[in-house]
Coordinates of C-alpha atoms in Angstrom, one line a residue:
X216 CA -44.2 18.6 89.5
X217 CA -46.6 19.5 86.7
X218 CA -43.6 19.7 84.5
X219 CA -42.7 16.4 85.4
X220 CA -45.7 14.9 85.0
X221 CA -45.7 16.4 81.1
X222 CA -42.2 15.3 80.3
X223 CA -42.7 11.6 81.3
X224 CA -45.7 11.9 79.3
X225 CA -44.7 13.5 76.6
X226 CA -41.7 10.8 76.3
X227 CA -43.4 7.7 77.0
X228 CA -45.5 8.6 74.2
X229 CA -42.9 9.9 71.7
X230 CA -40.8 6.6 72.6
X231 CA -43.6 4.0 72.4
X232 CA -43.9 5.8 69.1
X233 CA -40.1 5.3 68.3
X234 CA -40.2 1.6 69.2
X235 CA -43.6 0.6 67.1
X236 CA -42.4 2.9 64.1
X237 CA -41.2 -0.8 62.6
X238 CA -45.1 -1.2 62.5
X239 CA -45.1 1.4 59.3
X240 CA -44.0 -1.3 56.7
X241 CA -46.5 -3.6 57.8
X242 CA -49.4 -1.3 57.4
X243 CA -47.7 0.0 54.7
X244 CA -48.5 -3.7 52.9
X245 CA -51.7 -3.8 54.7
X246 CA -53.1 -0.9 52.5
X247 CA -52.6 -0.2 49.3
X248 CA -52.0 3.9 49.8
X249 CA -49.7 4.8 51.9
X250 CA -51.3 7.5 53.2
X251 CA -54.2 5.6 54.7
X252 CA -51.3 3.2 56.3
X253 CA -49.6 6.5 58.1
X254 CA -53.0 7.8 58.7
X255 CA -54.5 4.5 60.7
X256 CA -51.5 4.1 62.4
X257 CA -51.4 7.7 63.8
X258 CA -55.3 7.3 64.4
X259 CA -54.1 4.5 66.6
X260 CA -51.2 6.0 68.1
X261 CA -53.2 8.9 69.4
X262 CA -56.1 7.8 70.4
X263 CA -54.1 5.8 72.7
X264 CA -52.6 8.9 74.1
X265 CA -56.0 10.3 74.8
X266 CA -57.1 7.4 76.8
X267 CA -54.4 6.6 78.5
X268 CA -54.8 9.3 81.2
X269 CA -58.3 8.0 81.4
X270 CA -57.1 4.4 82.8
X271 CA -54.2 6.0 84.7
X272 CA -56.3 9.0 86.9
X273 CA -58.3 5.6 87.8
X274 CA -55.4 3.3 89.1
X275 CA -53.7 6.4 90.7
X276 CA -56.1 6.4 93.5
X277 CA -56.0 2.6 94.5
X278 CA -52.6 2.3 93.7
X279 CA -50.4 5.9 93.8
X280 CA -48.5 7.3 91.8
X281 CA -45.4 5.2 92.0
X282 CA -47.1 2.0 91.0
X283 CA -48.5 3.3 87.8
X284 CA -45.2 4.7 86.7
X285 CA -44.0 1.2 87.4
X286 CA -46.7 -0.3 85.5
X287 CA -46.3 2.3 82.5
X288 CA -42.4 1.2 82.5
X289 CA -43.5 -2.4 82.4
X290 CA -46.2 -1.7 79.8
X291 CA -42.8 0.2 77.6
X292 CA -40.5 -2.4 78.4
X293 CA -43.2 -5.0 76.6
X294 CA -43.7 -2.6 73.5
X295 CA -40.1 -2.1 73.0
X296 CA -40.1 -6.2 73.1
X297 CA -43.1 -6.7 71.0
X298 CA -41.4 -4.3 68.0
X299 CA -38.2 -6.0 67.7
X300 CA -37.6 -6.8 64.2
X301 CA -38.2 -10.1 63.5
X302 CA -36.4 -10.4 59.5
X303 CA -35.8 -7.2 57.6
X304 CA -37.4 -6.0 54.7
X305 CA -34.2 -6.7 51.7
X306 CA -34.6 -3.8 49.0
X307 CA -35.5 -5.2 45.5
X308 CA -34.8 -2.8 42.2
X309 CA -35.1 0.5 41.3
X310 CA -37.3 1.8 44.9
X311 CA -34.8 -0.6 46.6
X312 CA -31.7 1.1 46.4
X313 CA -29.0 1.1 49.1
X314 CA -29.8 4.6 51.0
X315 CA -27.2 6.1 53.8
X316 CA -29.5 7.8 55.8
X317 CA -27.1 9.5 57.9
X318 CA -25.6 11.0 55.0
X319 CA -28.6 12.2 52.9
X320 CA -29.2 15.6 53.7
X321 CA -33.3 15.3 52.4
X322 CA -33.9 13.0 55.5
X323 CA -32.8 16.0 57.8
X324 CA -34.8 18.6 55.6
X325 CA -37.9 16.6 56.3
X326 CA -37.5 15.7 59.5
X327 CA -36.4 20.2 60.6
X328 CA -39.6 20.7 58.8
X329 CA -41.8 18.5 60.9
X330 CA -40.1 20.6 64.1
X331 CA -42.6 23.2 63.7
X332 CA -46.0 22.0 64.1
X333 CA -44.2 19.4 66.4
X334 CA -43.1 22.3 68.7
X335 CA -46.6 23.4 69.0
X336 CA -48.2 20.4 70.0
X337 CA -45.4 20.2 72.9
X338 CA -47.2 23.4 74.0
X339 CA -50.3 22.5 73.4
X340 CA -50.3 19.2 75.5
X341 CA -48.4 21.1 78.0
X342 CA -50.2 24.1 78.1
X343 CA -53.6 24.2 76.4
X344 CA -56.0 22.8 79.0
X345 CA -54.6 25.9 81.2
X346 CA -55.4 28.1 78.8
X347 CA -59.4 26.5 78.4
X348 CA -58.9 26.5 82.6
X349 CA -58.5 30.5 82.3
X350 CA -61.4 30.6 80.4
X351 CA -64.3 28.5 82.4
X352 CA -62.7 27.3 86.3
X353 CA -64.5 23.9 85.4
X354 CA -62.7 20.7 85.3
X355 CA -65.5 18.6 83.4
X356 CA -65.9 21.0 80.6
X357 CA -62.2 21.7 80.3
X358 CA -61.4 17.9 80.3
X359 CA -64.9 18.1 77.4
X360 CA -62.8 20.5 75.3
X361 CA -59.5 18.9 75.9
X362 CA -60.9 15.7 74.4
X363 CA -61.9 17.5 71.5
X364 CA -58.9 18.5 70.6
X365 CA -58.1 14.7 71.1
X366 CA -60.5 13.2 69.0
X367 CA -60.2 15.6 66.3
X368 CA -56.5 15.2 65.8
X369 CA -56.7 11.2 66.2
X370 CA -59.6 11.3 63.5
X371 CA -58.3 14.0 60.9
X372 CA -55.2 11.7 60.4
X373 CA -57.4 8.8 58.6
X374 CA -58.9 11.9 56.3
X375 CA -55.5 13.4 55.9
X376 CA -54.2 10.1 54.8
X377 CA -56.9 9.5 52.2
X378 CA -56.3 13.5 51.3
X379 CA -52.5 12.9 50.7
X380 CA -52.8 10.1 48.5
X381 CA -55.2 11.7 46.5
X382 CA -53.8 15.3 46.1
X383 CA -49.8 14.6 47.0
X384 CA -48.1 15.5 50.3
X385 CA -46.9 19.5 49.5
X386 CA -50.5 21.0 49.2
X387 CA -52.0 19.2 52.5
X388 CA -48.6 20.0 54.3
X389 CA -48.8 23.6 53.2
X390 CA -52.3 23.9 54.3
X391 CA -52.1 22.6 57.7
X392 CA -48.5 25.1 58.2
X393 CA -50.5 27.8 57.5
X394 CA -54.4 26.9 58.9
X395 CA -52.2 26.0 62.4
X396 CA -50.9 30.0 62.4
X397 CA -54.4 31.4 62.1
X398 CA -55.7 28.9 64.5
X399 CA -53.6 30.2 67.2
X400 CA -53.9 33.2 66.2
X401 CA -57.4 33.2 66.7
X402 CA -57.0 31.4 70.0
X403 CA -54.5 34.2 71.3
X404 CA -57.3 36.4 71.0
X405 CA -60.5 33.6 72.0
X406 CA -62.6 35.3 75.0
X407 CA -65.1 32.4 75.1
X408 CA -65.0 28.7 76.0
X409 CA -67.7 27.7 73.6
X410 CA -65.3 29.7 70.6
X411 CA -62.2 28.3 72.3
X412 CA -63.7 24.8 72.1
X413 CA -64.2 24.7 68.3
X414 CA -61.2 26.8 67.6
X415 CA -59.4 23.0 69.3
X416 CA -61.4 20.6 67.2
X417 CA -59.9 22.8 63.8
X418 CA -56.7 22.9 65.5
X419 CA -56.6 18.9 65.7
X420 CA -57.2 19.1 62.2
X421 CA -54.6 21.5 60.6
X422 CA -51.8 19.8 62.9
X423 CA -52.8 16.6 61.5
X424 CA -52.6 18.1 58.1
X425 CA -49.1 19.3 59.0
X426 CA -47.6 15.5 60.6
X427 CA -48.9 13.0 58.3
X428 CA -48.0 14.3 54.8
X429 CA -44.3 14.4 55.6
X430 CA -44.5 10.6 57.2
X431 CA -45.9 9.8 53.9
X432 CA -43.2 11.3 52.2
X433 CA -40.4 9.8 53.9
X434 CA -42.0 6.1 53.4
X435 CA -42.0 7.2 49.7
X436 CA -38.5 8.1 49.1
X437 CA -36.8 5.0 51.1
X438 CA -39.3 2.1 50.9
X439 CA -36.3 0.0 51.4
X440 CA -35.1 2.3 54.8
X441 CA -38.2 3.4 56.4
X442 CA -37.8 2.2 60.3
X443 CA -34.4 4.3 59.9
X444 CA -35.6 7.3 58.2
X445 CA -39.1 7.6 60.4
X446 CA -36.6 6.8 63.1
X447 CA -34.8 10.0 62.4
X448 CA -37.9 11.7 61.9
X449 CA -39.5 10.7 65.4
X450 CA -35.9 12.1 67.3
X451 CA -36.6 15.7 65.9
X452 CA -40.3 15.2 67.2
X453 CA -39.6 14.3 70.5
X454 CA -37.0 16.9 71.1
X455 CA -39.9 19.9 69.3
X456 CA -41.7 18.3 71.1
X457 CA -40.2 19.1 74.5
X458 CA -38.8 22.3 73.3
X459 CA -42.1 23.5 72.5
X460 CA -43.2 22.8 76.4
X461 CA -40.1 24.7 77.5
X462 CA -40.4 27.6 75.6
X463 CA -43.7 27.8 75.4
X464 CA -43.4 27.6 79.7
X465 CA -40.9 30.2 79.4
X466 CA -42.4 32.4 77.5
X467 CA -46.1 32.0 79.4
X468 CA -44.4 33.0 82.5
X469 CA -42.9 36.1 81.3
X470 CA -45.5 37.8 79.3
X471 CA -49.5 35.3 79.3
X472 CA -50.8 32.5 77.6
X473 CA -52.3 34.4 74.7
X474 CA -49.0 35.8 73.7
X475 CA -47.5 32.0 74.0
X476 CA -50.3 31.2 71.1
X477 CA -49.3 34.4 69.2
X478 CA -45.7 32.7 69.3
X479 CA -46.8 29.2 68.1
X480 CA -48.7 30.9 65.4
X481 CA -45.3 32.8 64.1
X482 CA -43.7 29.4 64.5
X483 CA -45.9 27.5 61.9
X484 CA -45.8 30.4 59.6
X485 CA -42.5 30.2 59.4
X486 CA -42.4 26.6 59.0
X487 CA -44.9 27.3 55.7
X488 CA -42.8 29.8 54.3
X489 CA -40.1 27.3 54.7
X490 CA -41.9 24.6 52.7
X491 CA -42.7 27.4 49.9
X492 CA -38.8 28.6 49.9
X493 CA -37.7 24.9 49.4
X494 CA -40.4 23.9 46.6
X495 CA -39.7 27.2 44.7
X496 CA -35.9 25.7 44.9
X497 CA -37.1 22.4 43.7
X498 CA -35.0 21.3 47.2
X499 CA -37.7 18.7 48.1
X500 CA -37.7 16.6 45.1
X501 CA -35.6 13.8 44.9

């Protein structure tokens, strides 16, 4: 049931994501970096996730649980509505040049390289509030740190944006692959709430540092394409996404928690000595 409970979740977010990505563009022309555009809109994005449970744990007891999933699916139904393209965007000279996404290979590269800090925030909205549970048996100051974590990642996305523009995508991207790996490193090996708690806050930030650059990336190199290539983006998400609760599941059954962050933390390494292999190729520039 818990597993249910993730998983519907889990894609009710990563679809009402899918179905307002359209929204990129607009903030894209609302800002004047695009950075700060990806950023606000993932500020938004999240902190709706992080206070949504909020409003549903206080319908759920007038209403059960049925009815709110029946008001969530109305509340999707009206944000797929809502995002339906009204007029597309027509390309216009040199940035505007036809593009087949589904046959340019450096749409895929970007989109397998946001699979790994995506797999570890399936676990982490899966699993981390059992972990802080293991820790202190308290349900207010579990739910305290939880919403840390939150907050931080919904903030750090406006600062990440604003850092992108100003430094490039590669060195924020880089940072928050490997800042993510000694995070959960460091929480495999946390033996106090208080440590645990501040170890989440700089975990919101490095993940944030490892989603937003490559968004920003992919808005760069097909201004004329962007719901389609963020579209292709968000379907590796949601499926790291739900891998990363699986395995993560999996693995926490077999051998603890703590070895389930040890395992997250390999995963982002490897995603950084990924993005190192590929700009020592020169594979990421266009």
């Amino acid at each position: 049931m818990d597993f249910f409970f993730f998983f519907n979740d889990t894609a009710t977010t990563e679809i009402y994501t899918l179905s307002l990505h359209d929204a990129l563009p607009i903030l894209a022309r609302m800002a004047q970096k695009k950075g700060q555009a990806v950023g606000a809109y993932q500020c938004l994005a999240n902190l709706g996730f992080a206070i949504t449970p909020l409003f549903a744990g206080v319908l759920i007891d007038p209403l059960g649980i049925k009815s709110v999933f029946l008001i969530g699916a109305a509340v999707m139904g009206m944000g797929f509505l809502v995002s339906l393209p009204v007029e597309r965007d027509e390309p216009s000279g040199k940035q505007g040049r036809s593009v087949c996404l589904m046959k340019n290979w450096l749409v895929y590269l970007l989109s397998l390289l946001a699979v790994f800090p995506a797999l570890t925030v399936g676990f982490c909205n899966a699993f981390l509030q059992v972990f802080f549970y293991e820790l202190v048996p308290s349900e207010k100051i579990v739910g305290f740190v939880i919403t840390v974590y939150f907050v931080s990642y919904s903030l750090a996305v406006l600062w990440t944006g604003h850092l992108t523009d100003s430094f490039g995508w590669l060195r924020p991207l880089l940072l928050g692959l490997l800042g993510s790996g000694v995070v959960f490193a460091a929480l495999a090996l946390a033996q106090h709430i208080i440590w645990a708690g501040v170890l989440a806050g700089i975990l919101g930030l490095t993940q944030a540092l490892a989603s937003v650059p490559l968004t920003v990336r992919l808005t760069e190199l097909f201004p004329g394409e962007t719901a389609g290539s963020l579209g292709v983006l968000t379907v590796f998400r949601m499926a790291a996404l739900a891998s990363g609760a699986f395995l993560g599941g999996v693995l926490s059954q077999l051998k603890g928690l703590r070895l389930a962050f040890l395992f997250c933390s390999l995963i982002v390494f490897l995603g950084g000595v990924m993005l190192l292999f590929l700009i020592k190729r020169g594979s990421l520039q266009r």
